[in-house]
PDB file of C-alpha atoms in Angstrom:
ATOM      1  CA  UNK P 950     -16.920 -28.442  20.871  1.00 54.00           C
ATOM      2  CA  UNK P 951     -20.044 -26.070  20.613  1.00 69.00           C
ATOM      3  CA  UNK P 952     -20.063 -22.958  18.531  1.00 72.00           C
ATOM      4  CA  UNK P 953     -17.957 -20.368  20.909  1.00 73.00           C
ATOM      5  CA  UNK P 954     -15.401 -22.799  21.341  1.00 78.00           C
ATOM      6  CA  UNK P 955     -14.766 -23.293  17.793  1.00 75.00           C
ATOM      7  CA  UNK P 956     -15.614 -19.504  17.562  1.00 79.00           C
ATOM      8  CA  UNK P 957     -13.216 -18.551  19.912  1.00 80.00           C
ATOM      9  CA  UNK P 958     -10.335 -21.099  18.447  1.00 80.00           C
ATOM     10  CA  UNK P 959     -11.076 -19.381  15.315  1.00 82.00           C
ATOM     11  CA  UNK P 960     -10.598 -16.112  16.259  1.00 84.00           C
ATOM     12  CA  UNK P 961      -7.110 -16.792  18.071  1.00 84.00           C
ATOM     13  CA  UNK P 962      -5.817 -18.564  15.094  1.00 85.00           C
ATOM     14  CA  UNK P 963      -6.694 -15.685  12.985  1.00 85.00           C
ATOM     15  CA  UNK P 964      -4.806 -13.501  15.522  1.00 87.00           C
ATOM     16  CA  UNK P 965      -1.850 -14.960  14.976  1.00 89.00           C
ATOM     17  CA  UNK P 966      -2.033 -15.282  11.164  1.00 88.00           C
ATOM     18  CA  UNK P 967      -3.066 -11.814  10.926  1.00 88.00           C
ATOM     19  CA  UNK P 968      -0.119 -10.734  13.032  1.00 90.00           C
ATOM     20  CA  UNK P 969       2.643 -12.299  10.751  1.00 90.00           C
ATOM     21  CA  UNK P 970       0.740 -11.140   7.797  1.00 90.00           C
ATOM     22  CA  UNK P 971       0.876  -7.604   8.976  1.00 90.00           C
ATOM     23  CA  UNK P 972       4.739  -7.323   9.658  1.00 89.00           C
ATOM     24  CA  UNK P 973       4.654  -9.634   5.983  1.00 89.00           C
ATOM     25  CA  UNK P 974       3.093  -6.814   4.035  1.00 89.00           C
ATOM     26  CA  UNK P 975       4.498  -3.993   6.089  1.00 89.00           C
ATOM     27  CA  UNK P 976       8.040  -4.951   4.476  1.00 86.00           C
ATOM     28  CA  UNK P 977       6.249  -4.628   0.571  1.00 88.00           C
ATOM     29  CA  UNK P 978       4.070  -1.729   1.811  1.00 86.00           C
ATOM     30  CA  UNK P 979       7.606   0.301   3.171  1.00 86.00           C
ATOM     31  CA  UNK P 980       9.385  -0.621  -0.161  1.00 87.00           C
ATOM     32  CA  UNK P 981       6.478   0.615  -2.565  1.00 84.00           C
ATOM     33  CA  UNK P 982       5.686   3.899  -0.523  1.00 79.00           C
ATOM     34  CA  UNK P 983       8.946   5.177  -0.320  1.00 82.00           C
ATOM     35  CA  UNK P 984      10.720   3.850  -3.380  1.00 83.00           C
ATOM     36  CA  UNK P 985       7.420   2.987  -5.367  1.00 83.00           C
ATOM     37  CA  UNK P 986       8.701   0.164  -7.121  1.00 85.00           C
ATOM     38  CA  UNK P 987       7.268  -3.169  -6.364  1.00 86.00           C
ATOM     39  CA  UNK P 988       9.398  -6.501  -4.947  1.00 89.00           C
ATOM     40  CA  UNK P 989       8.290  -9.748  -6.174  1.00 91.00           C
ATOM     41  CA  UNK P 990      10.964 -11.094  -4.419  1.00 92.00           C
ATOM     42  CA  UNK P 991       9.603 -10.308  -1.348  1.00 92.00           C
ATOM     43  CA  UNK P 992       8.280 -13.969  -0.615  1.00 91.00           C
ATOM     44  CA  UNK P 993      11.809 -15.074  -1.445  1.00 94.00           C
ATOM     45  CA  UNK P 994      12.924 -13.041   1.647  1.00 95.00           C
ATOM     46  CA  UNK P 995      10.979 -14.552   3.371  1.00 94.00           C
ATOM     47  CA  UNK P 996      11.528 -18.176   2.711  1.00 95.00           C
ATOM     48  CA  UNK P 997      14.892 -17.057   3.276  1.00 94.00           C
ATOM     49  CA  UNK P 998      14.462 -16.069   6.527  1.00 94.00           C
ATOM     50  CA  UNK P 999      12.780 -19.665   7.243  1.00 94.00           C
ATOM     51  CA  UNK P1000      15.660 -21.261   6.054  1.00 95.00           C
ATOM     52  CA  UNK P1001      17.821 -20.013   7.362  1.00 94.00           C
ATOM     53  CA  UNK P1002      16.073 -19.730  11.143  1.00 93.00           C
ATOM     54  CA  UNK P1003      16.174 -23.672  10.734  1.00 93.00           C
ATOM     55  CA  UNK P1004      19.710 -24.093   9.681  1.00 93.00           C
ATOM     56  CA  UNK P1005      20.541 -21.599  12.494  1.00 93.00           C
ATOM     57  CA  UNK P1006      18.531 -23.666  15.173  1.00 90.00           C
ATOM     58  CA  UNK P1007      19.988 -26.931  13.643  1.00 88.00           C
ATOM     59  CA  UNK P1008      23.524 -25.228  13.957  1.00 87.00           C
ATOM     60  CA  UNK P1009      23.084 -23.331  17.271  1.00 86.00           C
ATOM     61  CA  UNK P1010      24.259 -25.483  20.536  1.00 85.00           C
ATOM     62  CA  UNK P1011      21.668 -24.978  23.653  1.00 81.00           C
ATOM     63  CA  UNK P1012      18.473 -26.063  22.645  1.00 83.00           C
ATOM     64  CA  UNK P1013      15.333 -24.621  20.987  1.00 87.00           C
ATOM     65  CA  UNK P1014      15.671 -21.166  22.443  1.00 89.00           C
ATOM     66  CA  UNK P1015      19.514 -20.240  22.286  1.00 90.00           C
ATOM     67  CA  UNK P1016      18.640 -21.572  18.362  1.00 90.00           C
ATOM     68  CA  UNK P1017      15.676 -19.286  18.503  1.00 91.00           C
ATOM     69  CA  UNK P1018      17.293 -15.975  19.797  1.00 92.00           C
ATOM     70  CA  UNK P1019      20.427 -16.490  17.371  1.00 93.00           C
ATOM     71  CA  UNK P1020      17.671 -16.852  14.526  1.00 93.00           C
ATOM     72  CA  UNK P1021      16.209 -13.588  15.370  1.00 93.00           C
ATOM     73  CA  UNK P1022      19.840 -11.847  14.997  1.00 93.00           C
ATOM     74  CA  UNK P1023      21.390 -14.494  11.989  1.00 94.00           C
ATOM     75  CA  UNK P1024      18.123 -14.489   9.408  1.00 94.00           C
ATOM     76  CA  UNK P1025      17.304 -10.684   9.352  1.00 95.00           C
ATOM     77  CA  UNK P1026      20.805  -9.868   9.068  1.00 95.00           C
ATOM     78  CA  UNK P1027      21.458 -12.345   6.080  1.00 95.00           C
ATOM     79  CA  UNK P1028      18.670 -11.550   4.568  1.00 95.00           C
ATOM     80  CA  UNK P1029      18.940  -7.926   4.717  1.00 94.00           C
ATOM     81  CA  UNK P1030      22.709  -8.402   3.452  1.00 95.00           C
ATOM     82  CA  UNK P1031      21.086 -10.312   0.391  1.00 94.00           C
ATOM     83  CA  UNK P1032      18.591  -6.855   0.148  1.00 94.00           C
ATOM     84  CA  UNK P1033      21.262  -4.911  -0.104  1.00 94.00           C
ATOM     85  CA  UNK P1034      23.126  -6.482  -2.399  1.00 94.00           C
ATOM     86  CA  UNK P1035      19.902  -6.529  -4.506  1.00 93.00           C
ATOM     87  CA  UNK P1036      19.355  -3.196  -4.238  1.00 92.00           C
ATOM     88  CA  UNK P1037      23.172  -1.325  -4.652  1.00 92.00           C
ATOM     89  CA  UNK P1038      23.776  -4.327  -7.792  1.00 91.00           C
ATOM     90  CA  UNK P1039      20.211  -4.701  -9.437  1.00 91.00           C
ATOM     91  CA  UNK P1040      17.503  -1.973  -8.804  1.00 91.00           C
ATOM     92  CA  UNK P1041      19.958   0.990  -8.518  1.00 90.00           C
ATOM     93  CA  UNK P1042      21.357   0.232 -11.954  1.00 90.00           C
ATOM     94  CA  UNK P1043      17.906  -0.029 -13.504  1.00 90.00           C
ATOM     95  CA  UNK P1044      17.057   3.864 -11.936  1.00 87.00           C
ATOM     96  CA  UNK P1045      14.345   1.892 -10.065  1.00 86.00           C
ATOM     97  CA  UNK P1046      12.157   2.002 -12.846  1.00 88.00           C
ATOM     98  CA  UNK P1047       8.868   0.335 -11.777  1.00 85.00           C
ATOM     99  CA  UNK P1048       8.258  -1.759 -15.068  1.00 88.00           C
ATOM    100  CA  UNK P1049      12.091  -3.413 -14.865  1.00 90.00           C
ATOM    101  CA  UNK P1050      11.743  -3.771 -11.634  1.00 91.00           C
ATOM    102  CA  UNK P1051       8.882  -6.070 -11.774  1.00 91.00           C
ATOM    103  CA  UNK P1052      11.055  -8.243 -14.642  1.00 92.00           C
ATOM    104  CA  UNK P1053      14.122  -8.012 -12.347  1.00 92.00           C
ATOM    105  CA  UNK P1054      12.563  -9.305  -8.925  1.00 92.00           C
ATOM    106  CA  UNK P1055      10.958 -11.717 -10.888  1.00 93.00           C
ATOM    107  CA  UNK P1056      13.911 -13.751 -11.835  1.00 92.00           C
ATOM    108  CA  UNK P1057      15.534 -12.972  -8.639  1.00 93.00           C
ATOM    109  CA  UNK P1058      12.768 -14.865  -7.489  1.00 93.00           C
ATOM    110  CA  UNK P1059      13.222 -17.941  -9.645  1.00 92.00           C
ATOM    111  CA  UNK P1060      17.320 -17.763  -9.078  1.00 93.00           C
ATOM    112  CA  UNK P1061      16.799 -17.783  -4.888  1.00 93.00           C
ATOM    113  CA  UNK P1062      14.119 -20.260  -4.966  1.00 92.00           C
ATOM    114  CA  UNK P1063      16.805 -22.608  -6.729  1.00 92.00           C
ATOM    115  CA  UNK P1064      19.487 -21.571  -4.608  1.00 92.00           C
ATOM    116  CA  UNK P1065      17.651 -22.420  -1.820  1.00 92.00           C
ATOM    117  CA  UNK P1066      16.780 -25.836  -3.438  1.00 92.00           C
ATOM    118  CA  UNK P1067      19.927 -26.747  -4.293  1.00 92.00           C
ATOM    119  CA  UNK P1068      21.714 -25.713  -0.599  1.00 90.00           C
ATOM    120  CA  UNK P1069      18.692 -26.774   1.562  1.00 89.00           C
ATOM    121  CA  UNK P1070      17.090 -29.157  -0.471  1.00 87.00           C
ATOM    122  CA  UNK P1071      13.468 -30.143  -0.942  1.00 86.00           C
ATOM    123  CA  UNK P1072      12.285 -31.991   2.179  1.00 90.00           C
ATOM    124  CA  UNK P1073      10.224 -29.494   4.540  1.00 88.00           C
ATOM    125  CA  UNK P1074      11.694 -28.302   8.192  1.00 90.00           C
ATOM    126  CA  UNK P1075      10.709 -28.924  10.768  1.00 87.00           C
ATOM    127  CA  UNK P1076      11.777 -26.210  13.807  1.00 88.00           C
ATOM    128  CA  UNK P1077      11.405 -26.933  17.514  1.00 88.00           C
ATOM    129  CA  UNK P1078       9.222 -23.748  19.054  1.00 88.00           C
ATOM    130  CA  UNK P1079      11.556 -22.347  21.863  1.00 87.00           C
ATOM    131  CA  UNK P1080       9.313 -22.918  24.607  1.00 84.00           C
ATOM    132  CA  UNK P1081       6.515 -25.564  24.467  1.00 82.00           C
ATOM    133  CA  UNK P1082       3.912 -23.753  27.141  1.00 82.00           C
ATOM    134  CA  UNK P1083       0.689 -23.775  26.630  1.00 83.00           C
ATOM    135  CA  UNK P1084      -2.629 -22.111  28.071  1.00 82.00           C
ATOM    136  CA  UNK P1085      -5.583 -24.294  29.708  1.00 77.00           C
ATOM    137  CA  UNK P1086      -9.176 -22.504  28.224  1.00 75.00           C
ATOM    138  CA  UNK P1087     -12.126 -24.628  29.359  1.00 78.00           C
ATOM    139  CA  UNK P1088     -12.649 -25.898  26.290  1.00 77.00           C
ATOM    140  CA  UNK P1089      -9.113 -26.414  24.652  1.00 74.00           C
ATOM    141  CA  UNK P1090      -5.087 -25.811  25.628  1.00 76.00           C
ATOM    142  CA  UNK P1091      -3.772 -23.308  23.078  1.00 79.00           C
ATOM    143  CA  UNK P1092      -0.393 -22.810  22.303  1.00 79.00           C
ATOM    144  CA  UNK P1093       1.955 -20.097  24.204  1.00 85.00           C
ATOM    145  CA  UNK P1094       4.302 -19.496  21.545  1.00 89.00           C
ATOM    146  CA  UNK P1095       1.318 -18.503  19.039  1.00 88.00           C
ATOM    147  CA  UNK P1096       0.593 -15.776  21.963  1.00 90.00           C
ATOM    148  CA  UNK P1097       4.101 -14.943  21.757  1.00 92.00           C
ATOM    149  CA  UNK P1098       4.211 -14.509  18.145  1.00 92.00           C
ATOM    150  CA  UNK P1099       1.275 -11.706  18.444  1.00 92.00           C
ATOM    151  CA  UNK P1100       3.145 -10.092  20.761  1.00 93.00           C
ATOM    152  CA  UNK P1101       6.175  -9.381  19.176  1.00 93.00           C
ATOM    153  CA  UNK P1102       4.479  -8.742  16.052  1.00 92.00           C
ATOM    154  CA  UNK P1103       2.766  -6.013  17.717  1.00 91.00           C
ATOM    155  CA  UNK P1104       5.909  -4.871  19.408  1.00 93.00           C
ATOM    156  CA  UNK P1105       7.849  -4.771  16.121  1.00 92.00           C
ATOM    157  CA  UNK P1106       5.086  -2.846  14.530  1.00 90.00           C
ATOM    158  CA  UNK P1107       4.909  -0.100  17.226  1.00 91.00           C
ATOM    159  CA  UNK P1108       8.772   0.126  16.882  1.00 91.00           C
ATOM    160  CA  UNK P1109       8.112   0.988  13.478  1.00 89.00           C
ATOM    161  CA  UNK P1110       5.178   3.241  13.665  1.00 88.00           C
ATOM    162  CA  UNK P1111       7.732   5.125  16.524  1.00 90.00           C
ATOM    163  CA  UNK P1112      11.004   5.151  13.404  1.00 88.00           C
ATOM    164  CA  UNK P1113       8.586   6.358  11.213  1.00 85.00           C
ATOM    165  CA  UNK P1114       6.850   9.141  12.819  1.00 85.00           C
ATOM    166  CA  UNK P1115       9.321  10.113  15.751  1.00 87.00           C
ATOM    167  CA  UNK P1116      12.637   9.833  14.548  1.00 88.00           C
ATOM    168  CA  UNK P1117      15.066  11.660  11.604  1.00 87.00           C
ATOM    169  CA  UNK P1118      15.049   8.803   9.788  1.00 85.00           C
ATOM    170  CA  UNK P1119      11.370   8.757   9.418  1.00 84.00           C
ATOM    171  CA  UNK P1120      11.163  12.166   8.251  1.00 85.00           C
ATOM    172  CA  UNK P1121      13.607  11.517   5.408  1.00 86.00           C
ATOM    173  CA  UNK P1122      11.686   8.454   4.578  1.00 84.00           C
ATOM    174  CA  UNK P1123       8.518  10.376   4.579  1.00 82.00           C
ATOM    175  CA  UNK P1124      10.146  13.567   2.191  1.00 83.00           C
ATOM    176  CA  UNK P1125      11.933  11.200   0.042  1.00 84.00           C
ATOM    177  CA  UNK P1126       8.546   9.526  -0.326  1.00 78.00           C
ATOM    178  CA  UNK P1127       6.770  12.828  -1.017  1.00 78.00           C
ATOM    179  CA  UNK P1128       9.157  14.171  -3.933  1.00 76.00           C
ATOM    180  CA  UNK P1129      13.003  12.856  -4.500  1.00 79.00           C
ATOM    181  CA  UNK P1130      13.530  15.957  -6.665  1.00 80.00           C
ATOM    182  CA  UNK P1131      12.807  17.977  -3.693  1.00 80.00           C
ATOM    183  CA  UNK P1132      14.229  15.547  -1.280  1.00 81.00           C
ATOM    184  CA  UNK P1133      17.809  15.380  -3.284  1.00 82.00           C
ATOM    185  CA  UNK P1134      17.787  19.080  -3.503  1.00 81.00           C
ATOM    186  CA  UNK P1135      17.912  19.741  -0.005  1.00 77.00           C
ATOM    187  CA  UNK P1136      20.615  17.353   0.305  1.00 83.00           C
ATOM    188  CA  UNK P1137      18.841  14.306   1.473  1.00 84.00           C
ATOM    189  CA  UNK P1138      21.102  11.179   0.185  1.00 86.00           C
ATOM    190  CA  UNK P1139      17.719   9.519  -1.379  1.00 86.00           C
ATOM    191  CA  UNK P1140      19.881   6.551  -2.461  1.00 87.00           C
ATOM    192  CA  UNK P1141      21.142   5.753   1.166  1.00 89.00           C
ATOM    193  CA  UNK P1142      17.334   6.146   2.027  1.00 89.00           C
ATOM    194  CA  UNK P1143      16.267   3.865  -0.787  1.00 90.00           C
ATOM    195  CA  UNK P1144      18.766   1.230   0.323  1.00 91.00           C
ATOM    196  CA  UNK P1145      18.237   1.283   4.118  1.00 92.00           C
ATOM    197  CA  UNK P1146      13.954   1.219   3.369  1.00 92.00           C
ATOM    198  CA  UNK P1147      14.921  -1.783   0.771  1.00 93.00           C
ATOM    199  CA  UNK P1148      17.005  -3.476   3.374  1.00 94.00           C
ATOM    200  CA  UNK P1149      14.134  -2.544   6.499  1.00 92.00           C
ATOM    201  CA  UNK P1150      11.345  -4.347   4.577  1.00 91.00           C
ATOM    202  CA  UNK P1151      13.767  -7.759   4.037  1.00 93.00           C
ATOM    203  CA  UNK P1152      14.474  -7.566   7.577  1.00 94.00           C
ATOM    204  CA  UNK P1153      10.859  -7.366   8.484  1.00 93.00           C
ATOM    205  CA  UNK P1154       9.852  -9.931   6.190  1.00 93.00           C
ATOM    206  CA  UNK P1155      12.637 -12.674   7.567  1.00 94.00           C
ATOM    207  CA  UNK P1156      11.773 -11.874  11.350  1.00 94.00           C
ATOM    208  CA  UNK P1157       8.031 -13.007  10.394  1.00 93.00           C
ATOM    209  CA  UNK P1158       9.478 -15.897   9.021  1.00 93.00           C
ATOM    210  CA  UNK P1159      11.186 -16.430  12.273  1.00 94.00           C
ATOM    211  CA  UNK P1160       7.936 -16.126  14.024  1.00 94.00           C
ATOM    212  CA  UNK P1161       6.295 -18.772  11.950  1.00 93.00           C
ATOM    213  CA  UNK P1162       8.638 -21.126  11.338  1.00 93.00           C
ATOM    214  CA  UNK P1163       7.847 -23.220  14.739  1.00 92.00           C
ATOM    215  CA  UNK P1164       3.895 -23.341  13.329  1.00 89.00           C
ATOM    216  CA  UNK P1165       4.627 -24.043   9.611  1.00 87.00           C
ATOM    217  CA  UNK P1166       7.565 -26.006   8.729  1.00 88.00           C
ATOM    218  CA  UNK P1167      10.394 -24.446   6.771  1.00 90.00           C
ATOM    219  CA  UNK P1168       9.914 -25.297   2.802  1.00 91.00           C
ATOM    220  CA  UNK P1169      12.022 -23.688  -0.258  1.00 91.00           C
ATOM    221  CA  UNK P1170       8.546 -23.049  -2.286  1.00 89.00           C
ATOM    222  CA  UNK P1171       6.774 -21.370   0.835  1.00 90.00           C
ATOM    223  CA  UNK P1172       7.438 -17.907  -0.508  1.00 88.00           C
ATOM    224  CA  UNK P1173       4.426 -17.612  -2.757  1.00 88.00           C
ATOM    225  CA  UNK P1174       1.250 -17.564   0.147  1.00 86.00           C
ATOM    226  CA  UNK P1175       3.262 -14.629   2.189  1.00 87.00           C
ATOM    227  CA  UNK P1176       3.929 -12.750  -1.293  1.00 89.00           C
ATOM    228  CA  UNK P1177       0.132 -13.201  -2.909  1.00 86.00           C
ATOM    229  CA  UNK P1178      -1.124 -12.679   0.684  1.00 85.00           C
ATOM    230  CA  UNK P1179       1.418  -9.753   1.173  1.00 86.00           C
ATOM    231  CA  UNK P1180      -0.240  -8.524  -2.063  1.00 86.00           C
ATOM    232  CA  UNK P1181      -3.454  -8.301  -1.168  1.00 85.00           C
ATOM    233  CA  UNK P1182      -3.033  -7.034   2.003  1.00 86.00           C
ATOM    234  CA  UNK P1183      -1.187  -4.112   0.670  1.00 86.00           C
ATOM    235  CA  UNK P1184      -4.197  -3.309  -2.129  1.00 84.00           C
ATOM    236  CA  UNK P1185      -6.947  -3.642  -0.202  1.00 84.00           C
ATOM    237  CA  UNK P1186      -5.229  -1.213   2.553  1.00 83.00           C
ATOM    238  CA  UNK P1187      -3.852   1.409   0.035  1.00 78.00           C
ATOM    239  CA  UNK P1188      -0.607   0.829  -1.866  1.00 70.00           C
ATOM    240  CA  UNK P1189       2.171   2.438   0.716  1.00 67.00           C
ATOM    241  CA  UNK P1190      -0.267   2.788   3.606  1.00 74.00           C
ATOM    242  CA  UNK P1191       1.508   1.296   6.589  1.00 77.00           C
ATOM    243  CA  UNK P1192      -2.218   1.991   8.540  1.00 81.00           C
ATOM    244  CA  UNK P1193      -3.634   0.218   5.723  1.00 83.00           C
ATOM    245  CA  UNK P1194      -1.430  -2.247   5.613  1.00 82.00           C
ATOM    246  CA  UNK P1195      -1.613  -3.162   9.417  1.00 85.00           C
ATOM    247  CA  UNK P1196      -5.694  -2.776   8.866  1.00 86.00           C
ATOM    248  CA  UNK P1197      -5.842  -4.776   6.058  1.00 86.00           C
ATOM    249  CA  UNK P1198      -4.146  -8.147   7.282  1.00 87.00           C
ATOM    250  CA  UNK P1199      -6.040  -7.904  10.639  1.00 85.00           C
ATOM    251  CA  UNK P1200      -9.133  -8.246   8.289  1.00 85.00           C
ATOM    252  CA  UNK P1201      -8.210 -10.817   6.247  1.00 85.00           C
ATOM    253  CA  UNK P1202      -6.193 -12.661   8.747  1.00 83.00           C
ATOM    254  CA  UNK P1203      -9.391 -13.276  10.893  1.00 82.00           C
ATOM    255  CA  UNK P1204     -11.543 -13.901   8.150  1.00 82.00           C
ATOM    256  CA  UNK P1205      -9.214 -16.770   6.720  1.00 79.00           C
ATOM    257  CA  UNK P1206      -9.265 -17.751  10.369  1.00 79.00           C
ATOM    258  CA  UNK P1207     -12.955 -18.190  10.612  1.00 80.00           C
ATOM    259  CA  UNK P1208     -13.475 -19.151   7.483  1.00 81.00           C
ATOM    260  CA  UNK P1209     -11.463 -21.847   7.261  1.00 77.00           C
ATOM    261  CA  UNK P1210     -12.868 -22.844  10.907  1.00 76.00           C
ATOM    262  CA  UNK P1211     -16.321 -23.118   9.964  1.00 77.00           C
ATOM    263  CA  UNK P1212     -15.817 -23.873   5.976  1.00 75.00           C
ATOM    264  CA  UNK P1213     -12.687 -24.478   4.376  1.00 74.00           C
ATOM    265  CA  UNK P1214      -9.168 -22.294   3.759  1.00 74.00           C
ATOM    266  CA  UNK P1215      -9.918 -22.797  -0.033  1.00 76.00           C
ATOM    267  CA  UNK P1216     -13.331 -20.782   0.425  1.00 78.00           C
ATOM    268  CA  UNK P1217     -11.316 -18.683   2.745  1.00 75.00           C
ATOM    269  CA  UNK P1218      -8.702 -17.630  -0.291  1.00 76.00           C
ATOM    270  CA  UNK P1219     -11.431 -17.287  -2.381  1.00 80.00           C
ATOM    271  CA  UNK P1220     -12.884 -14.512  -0.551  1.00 79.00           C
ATOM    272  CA  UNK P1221     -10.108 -12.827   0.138  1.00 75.00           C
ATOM    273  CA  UNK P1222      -9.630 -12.374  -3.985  1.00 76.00           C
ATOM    274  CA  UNK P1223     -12.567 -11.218  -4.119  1.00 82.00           C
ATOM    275  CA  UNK P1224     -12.553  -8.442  -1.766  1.00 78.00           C
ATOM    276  CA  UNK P1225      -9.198  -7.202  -3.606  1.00 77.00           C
ATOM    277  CA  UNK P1226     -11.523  -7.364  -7.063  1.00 79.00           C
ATOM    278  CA  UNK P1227     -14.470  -5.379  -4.893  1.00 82.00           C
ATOM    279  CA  UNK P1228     -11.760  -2.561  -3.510  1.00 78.00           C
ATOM    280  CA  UNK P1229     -10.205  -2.185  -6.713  1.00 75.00           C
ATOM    281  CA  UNK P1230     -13.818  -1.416  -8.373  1.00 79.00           C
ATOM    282  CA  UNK P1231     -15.512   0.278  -5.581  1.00 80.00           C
ATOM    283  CA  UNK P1232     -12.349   2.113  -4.020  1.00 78.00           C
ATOM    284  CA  UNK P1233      -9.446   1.941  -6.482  1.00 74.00           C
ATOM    285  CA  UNK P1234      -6.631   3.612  -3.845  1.00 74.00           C
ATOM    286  CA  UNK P1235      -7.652   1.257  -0.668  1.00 75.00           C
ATOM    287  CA  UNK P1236      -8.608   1.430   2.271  1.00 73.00           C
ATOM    288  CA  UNK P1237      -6.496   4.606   3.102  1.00 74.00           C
ATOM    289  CA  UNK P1238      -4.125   5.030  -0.069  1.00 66.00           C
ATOM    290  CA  UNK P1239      -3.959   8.638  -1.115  1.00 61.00           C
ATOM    291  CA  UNK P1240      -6.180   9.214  -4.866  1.00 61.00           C
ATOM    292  CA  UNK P1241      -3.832   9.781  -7.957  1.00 52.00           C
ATOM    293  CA  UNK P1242      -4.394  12.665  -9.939  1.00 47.00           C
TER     294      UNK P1242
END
């Protein structure tokens, strides 16, 4: 192929990765804005989610879409069980102190990721996409489903932008976020907030697992990329900026796309580490995080 094809390739592969990587870090970004304490379980979640979309589809009578739909429902509920749990039984008895909650996501981390080796074991898994249609360009046939995955990625975002800033719920997220002194004085239940935003980003996180797991096969150590990709997507766009956020992995998911088109995905990871190094010296809050005083 000449130059636009591969160009164009590129640039459609890079859609889709940046649309996963958005609802990815949307889950962390939701978590640290409201309740400001950072989940390095997150990746967990959502090698969860994978996991358990196969074992769904493997379970599920009717073929690759019946066991595609009853992933959608079955991972974001478990996983957002597990959240909870987490959050009433670990980080509510620490008084979500930032520091411990670091230590105590960490080896939450390390206990799932055996759990999940020791029920699922260690081979990858595969999982059949539910529909196998693909689009003629003149150049190349490109796959449906990876369409489909932008799509609902985009959906699921706008469905959040429309909790956040149109509904009750999103106006107790934002004043619990703003001050939980003030918030718990006028009677806002800032735990039941805490918990339902802890249990939100899970669910996000497993439904992009969903989404992917029919492109990248199901693994029990495929948590770290989304988390350290999650990560940088949330510093470079501004620690609790859901804008930034969504910004953010549209950037670096079409840069890893081109870059590792025309060069190589080990050149593309290296830039992307560098451009969190270069906003953390040049712009310290991101892209659009709010300045600390």
């Amino acid at each position: 192929m000449a130059f636009f094809p591969h160009l164009l390739l590129a640039l459609l592969e890079g859609t889709v990765a940046a649309a996963v990587l958005a609802l990815s870090a949307l889950g962390l970004s939701l978590v640290f804005g409201v309740m400001r304490v950072v989940n390095v379980a997150h990746g967990e979640f959502f090698m969860l989610g994978a996991m358990l979309a196969w074992w769904t589809a493997k379970m599920m009578p009717g073929g690759p879409l019946a066991g595609f739909l009853a992933a959608l429902i079955v991972a974001p509920l478990a996983v957002g069980a597990i959240a909870f749990l987490t959050e009433r039984l670990l980080l509510r008895r620490i008084g979500y102190d930032p520091e411990a909650t670091i230590v105590a996501t960490i080896g939450l981390l390390f206990v799932i990721q055996q759990l999940a080796l020791s029920v699922f074991g260690a081979d990858a898994k595969p999982v059949a996409a539910p529909f196998s249609y693909r689009i003629a360009f003149p150049w190349f046939g490109f796959s449906g489903y990876k369409l489909f995955v932008v799509v609902a990625s985009a959906a699921l975002l706008l469905a959040v932008w429309y909790v956040l800033a149109k509904t009750r719920f999103g106006l107790l997220m934002r004043v619990t976020q703003f001050d939980r002194e003030t918030a718990t004085a006028f009677g806002i239940p800032v735990n039941a907030v805490y918990s339902a935003v802890f249990v939100a980003g899970a669910a996000l996180v497993a439904v992009a697992a969903v989404l992917i797991v029919p492109i990248q096969q199901a693994h029990y150590l495929m948590g770290l990329d989304p988390l350290l990709m999650s990560f940088i997507v949330v510093i470079i766009g501004g620690l609790g900026s859901i804008k930034g956020s969504v910004v953010a992995a549209v950037i670096i998911g079409m840069a890893d796309g081109i870059i590792s088109m025309f060069f190589s995905p080990t050149l593309a990871s290296i830039i992307a580490t560098l451009a969190v190094a270069l906003v953390l010296v040049v712009r310290p809050q991101g892209l659009y995080g709010a300045k600390t005083t």
